[in-house]
N, CA, C and O atoms as a DFTB+ gen file, in Angstrom:
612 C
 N C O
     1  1     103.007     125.635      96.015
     2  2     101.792     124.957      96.424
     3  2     100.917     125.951      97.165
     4  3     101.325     126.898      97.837
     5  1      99.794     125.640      96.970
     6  2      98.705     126.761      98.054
     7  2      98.193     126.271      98.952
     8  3      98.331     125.057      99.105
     9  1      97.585     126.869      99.674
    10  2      96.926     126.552     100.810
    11  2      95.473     125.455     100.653
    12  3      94.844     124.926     101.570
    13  1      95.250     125.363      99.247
    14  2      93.827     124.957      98.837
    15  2      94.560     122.899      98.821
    16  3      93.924     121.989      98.290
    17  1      95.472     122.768      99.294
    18  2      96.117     120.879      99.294
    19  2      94.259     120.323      99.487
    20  3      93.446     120.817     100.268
    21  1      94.088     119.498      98.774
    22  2      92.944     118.869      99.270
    23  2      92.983     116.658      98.404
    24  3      93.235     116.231      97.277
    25  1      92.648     116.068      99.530
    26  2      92.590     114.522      99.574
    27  2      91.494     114.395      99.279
    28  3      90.598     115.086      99.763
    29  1      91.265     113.251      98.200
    30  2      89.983     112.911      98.050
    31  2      90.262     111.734      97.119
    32  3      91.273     111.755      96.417
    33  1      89.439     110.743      97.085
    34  2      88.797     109.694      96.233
    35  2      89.787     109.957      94.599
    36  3      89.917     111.054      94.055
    37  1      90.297     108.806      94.154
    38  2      90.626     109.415      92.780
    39  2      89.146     109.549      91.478
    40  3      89.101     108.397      91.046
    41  1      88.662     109.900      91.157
    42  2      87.657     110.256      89.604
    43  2      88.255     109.701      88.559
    44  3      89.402     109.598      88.125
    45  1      87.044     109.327      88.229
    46  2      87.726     108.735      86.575
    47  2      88.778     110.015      85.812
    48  3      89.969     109.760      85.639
    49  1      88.329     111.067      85.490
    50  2      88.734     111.879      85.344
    51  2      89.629     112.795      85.521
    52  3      89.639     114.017      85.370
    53  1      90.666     111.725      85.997
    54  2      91.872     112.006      87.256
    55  2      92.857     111.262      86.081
    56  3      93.938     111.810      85.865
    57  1      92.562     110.195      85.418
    58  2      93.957     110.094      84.730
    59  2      94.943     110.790      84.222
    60  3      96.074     110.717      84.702
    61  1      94.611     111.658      83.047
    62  2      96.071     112.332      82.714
    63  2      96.972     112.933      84.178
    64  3      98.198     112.816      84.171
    65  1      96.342     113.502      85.269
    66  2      97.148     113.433      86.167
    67  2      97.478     112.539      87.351
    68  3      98.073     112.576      88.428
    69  1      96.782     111.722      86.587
    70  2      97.364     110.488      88.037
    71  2      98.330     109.677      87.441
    72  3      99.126     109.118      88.195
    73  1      98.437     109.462      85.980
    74  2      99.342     108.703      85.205
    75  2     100.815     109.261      85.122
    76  3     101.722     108.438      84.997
    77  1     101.019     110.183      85.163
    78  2     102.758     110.481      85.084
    79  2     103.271     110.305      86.631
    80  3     104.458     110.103      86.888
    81  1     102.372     110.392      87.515
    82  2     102.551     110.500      89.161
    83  2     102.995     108.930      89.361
    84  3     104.022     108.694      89.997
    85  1     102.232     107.886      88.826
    86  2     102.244     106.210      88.674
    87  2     103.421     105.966      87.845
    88  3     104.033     104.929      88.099
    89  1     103.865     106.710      86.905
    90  2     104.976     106.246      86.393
    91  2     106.288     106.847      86.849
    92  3     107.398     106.376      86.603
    93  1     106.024     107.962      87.553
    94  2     106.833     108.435      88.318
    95  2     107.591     107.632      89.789
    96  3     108.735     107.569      90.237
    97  1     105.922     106.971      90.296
    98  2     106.512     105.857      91.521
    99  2     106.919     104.824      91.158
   100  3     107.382     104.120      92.055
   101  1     106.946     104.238      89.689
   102  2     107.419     102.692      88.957
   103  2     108.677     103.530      88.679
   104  3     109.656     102.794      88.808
   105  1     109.024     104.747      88.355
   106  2     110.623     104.530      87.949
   107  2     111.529     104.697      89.199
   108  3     112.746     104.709      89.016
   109  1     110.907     104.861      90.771
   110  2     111.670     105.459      91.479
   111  2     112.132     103.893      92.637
   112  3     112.661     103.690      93.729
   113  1     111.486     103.078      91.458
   114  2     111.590     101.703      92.269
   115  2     112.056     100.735      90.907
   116  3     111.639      99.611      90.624
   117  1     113.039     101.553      90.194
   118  2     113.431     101.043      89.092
   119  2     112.751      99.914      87.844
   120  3     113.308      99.116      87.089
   121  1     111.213     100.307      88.060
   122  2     110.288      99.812      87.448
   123  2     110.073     100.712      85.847
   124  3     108.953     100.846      85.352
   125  1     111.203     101.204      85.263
   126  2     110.433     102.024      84.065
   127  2     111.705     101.571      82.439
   128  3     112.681     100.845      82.626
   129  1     111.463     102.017      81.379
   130  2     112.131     101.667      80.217
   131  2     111.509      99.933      80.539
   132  3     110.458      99.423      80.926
   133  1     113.180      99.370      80.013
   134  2     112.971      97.975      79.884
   135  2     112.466      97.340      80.970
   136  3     111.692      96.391      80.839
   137  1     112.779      97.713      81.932
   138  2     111.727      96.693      83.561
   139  2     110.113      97.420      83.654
   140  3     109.156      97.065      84.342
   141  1     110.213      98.351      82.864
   142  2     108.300      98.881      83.031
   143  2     107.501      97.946      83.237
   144  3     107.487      96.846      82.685
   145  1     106.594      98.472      84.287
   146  2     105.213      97.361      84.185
   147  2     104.718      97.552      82.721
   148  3     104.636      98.596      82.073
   149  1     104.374      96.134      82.328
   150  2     103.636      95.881      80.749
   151  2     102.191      96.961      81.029
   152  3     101.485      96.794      82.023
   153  1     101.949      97.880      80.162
   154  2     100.705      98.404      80.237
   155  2      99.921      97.713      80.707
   156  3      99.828      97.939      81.914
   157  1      99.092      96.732      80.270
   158  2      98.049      95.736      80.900
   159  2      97.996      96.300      82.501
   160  3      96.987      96.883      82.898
   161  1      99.102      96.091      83.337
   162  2      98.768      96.586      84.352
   163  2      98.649      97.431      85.314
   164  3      98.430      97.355      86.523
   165  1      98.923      98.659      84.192
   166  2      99.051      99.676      84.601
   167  2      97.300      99.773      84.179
   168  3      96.778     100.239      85.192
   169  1      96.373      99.567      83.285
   170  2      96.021      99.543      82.828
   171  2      94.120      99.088      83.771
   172  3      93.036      99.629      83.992
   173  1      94.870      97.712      84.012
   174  2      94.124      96.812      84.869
   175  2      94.296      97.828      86.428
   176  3      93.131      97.956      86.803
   177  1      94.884      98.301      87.077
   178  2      95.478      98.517      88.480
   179  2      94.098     100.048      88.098
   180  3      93.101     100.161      88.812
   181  1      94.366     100.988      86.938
   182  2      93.278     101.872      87.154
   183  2      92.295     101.614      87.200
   184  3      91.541     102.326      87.863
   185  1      91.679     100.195      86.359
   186  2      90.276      99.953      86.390
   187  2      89.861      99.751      87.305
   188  3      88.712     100.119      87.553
   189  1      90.804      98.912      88.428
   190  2      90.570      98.710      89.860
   191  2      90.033      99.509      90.304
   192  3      88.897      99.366      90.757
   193  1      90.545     100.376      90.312
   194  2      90.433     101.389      91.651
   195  2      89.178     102.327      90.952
   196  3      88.981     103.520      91.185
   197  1      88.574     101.656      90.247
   198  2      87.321     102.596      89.781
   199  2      85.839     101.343      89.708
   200  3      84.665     101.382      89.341
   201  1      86.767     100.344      90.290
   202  2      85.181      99.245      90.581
   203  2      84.872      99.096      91.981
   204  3      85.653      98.420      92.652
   205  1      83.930      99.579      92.501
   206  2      83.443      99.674      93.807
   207  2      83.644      98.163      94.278
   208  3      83.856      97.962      95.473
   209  1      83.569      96.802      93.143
   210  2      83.304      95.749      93.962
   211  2      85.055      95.285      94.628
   212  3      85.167      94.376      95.450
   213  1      86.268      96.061      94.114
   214  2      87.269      96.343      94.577
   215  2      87.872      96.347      95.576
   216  3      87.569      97.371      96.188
   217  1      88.784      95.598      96.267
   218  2      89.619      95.782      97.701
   219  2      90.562      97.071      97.384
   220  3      91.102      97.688      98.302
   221  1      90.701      97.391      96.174
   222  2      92.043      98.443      95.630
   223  2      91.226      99.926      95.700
   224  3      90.057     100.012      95.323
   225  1      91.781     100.773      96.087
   226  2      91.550     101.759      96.398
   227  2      92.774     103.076      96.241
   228  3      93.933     103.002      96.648
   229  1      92.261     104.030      95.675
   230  2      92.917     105.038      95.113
   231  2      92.332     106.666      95.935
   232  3      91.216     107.176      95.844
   233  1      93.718     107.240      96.820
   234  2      93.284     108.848      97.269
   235  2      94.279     109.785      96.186
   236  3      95.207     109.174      95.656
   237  1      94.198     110.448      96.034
   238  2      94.918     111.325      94.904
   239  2      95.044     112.937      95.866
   240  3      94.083     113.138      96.608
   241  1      95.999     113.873      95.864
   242  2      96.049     115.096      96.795
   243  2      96.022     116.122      95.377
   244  3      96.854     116.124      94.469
   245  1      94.836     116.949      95.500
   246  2      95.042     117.791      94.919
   247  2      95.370     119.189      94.704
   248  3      94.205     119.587      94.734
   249  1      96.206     120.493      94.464
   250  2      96.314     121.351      94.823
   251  2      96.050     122.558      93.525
   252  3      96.713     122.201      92.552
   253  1      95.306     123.825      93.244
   254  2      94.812     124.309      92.199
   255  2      94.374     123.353      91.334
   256  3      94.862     123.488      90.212
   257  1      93.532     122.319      91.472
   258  2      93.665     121.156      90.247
   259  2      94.124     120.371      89.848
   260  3      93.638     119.431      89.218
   261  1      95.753     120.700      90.286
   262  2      96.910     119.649      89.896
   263  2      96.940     118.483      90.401
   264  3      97.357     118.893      91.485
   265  1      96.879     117.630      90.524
   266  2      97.181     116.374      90.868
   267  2      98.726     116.133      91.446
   268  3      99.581     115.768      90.638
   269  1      99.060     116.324      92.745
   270  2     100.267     116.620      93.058
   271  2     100.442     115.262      94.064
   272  3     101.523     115.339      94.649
   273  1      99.679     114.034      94.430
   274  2     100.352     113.033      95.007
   275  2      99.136     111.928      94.698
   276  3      98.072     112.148      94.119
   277  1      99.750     110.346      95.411
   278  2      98.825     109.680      94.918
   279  2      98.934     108.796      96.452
   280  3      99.913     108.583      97.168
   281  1      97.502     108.401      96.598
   282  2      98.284     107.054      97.523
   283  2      97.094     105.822      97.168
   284  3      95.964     106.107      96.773
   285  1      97.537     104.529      97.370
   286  2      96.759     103.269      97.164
   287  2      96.899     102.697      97.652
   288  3      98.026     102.221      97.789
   289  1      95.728     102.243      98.384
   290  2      95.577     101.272      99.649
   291  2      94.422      99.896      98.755
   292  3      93.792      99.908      97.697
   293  1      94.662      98.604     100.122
   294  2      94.318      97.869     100.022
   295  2      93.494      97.425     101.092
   296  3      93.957      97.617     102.217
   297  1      92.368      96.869     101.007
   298  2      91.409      96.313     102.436
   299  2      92.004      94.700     102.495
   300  3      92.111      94.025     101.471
   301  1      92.280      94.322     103.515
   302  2      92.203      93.042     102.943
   303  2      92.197      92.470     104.943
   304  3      92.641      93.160     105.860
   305  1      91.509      90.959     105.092
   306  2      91.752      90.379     106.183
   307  2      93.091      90.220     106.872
   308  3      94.234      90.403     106.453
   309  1      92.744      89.925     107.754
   310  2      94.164      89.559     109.010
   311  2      93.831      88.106     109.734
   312  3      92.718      87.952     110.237
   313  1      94.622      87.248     109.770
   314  2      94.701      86.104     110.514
   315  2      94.340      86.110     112.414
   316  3      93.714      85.315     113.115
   317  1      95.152      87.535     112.766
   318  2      95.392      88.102     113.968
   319  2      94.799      89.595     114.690
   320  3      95.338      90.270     115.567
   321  1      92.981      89.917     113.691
   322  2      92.630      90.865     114.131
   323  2      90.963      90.210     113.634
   324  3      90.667      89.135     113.113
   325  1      90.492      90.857     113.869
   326  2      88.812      90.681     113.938
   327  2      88.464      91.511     112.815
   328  3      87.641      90.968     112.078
   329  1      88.815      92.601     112.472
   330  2      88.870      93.836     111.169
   331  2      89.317      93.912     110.428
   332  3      90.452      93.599     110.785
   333  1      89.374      94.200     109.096
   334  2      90.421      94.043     107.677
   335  2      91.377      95.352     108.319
   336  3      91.123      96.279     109.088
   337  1      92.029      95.114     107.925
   338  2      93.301      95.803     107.406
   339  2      93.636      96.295     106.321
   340  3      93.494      95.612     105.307
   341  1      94.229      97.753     106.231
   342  2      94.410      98.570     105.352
   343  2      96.071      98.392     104.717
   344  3      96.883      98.853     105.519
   345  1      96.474      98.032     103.919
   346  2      97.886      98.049     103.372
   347  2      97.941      99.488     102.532
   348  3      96.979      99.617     101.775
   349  1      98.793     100.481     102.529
   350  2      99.270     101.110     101.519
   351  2     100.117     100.623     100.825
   352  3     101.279     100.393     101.162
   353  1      99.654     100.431      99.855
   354  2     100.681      99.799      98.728
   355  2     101.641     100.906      98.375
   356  3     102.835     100.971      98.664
   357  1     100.818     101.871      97.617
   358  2     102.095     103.435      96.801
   359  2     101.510     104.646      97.500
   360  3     100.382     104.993      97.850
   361  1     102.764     105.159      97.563
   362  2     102.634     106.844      98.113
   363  2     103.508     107.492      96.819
   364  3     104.434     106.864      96.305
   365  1     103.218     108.423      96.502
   366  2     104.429     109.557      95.728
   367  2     103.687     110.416      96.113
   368  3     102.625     110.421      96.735
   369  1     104.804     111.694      95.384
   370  2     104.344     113.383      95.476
   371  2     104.930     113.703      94.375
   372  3     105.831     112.973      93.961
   373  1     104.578     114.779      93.709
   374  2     105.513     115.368      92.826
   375  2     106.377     115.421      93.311
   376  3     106.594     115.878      94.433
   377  1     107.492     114.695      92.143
   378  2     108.898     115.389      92.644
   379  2     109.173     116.833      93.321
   380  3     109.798     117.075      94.354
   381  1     108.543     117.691      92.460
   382  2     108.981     119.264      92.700
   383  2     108.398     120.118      93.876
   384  3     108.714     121.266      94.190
   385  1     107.383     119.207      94.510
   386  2     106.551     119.511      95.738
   387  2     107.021     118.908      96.788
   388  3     106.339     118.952      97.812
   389  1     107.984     118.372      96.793
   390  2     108.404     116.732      97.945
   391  2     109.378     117.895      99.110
   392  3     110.322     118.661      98.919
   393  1     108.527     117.502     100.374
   394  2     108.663     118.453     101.696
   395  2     108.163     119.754     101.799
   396  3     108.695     120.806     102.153
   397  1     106.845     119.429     101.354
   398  2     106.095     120.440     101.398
   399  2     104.554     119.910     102.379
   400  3     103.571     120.639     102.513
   401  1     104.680     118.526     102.956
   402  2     103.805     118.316     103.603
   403  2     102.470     117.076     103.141
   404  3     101.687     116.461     103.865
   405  1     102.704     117.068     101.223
   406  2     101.626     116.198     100.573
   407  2     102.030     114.749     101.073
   408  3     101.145     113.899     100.968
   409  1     103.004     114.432     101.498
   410  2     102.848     113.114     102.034
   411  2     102.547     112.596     103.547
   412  3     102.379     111.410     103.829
   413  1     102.518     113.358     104.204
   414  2     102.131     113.284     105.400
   415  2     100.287     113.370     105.095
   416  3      99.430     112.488     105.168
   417  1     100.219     114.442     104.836
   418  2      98.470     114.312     104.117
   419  2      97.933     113.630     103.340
   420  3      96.722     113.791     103.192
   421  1      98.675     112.560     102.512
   422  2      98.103     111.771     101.757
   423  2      98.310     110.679     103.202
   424  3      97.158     110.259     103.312
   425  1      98.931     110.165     104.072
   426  2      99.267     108.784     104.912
   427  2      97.813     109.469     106.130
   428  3      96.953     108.761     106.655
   429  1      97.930     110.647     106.250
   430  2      96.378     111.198     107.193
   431  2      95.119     110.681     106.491
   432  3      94.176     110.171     107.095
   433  1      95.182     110.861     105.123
   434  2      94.189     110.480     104.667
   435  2      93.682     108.798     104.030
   436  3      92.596     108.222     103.963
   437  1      94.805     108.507     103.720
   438  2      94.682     107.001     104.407
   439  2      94.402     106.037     105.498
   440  3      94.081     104.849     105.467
   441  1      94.619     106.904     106.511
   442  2      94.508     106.451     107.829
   443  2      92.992     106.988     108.567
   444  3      92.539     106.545     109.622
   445  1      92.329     108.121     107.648
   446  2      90.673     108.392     107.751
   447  2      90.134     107.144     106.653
   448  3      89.420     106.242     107.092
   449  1      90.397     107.166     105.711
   450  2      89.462     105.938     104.877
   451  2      89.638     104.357     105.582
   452  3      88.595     103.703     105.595
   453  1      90.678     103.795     106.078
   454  2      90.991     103.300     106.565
   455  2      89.778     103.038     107.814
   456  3      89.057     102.046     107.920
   457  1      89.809     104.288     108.730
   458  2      88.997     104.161     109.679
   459  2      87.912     104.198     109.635
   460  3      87.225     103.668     110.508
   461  1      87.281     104.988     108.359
   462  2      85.535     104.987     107.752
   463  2      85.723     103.526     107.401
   464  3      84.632     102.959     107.465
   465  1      86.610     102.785     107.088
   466  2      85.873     101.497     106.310
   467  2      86.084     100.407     107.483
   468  3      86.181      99.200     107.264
   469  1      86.135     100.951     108.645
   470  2      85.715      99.360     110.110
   471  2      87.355      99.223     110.147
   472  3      87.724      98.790     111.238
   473  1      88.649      99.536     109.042
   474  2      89.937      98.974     109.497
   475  2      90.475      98.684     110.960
   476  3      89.381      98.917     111.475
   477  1      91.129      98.422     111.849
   478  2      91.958      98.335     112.828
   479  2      93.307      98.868     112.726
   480  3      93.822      99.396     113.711
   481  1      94.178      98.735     111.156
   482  2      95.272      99.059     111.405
   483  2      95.541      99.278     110.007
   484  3      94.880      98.724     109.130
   485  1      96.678     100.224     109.726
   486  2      97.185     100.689     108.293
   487  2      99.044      99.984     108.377
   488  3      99.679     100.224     109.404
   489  1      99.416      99.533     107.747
   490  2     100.637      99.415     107.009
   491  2     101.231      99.615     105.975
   492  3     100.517     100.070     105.081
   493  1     102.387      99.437     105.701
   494  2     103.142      99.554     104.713
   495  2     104.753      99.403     104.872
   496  3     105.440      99.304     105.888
   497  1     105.091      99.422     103.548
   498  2     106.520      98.531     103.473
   499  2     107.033      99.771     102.422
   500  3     106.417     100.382     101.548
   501  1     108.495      99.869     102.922
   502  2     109.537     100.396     101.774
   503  2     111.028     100.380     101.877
   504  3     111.667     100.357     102.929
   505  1     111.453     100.394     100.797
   506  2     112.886     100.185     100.560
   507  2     113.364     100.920     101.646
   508  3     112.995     101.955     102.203
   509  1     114.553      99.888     101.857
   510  2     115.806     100.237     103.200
   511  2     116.530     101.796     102.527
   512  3     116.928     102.699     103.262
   513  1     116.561     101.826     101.606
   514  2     117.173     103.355     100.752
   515  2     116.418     104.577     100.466
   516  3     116.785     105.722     100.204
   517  1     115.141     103.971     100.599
   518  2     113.777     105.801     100.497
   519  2     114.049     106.360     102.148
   520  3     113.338     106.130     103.126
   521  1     115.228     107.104     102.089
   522  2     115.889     107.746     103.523
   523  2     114.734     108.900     103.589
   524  3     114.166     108.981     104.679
   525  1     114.284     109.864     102.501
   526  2     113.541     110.842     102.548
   527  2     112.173     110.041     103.290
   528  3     111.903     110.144     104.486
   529  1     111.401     109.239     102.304
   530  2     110.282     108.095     102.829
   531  2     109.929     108.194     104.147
   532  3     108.954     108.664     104.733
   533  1     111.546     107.317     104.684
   534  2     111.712     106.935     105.934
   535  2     111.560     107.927     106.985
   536  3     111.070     107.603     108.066
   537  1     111.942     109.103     106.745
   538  2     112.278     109.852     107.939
   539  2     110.929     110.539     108.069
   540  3     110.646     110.718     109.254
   541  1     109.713     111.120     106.947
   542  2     108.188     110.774     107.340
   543  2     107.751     109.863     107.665
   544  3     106.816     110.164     108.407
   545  1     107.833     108.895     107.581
   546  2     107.435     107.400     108.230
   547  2     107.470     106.995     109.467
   548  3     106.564     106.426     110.076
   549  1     108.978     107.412     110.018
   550  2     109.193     108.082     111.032
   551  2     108.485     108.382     112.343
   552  3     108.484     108.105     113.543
   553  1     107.766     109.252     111.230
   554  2     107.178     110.348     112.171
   555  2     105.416     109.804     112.496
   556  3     104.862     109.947     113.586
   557  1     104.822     109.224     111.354
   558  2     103.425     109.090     111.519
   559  2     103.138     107.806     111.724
   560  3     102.019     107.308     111.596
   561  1     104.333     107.130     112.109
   562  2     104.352     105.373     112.373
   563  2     105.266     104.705     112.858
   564  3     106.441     105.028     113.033
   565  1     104.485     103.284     113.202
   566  2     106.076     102.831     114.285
   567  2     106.506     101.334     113.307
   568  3     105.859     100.378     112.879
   569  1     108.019     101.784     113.251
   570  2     108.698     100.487     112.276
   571  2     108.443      98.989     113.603
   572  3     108.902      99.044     114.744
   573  1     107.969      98.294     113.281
   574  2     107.848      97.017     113.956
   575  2     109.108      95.917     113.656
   576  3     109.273      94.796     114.135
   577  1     109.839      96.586     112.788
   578  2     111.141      95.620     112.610
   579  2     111.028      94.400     112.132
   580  3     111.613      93.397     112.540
   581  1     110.248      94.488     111.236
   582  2     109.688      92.578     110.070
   583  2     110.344      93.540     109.001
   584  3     110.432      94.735     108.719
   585  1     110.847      91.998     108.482
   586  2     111.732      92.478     106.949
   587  2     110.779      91.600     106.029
   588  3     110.024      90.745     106.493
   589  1     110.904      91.934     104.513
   590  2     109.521      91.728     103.630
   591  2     110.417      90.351     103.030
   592  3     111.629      90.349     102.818
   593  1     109.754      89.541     102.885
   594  2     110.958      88.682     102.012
   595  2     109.664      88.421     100.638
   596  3     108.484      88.670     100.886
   597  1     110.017      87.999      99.494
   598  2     109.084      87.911      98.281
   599  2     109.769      86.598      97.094
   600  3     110.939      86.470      96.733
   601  1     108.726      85.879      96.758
   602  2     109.295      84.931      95.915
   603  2     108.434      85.430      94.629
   604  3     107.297      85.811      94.909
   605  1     108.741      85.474      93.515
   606  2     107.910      85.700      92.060
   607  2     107.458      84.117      91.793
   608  3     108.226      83.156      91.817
   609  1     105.977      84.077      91.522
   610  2     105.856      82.892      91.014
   611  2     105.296      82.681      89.336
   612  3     105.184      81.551      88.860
């Protein structure tokens, strides 16, 4: 990796490398082969993040060009704050780059868009087993100790 790491907005023109990075974070949450998300929403989830009238939001880290991490946040209200709130939904890095720093700089740079857009507060949720995850998480945030519970409807 070089010194040139740079966060920014994803571009239309960002797919071929934002797409193996997205299927990279669906298989690492046993989302790929037969449990794959149906295209449609893989599909639908990019268009999102390329319609301004959008709560979904896409930063991408780039380094020589490459497309080496992704992160996607969400604006959305709070019952218990006066300001929307920022959810990160997905973080990855390239596998082959992972502790080299792109995820700490992609959760910095979430936490600037976040604050350009009026937010109060950033969250996020992840598996009790992303030990690597966790131990950056760690570091740039405080676990509040709520467990996620989820019903499919």
């Amino acid at each position: 990796m070089s010194a040139q790491l740079i966060i920014r907005p994803l571009a239309p023109a960002d797919y071929d490398g934002w797409r193996p990075l997205w299927d990279g974070y669906n298989a690492f949450y046993q989302r790929s082969g037969p449990t794959a998300l149906p295209e449609e929403i893989t599909q639908a989830t990019w268009h999102r993040f390329l319609d301004p009238a959008e709560p979904v939001h896409a930063l991408v880290a780039t380094d020589a060009g490459r497309i080496v991490g992704l992160a996607h946040l969400v604006f959305h209200r709070s019952t218990t704050r006066l300001h929307d709130v920022c959810y990160l939904q997905d973080l990855f890095t390239a596998p082959d780059l992972r502790g080299l720093g792109i995820g700490r700089r992609l959760i910095e740079g979430v936490y600037d868009a976040a604050r350009n857009a009026g937010s109060s507060r950033v969250y996020w949720q992840t598996h009790t087993g992303n030990a690597a995850g966790r131990a950056l998480y760690d570091k740039v945030a405080r676990h509040l100790g709520f467990i996620v519970y989820s019903h499919e409807l």
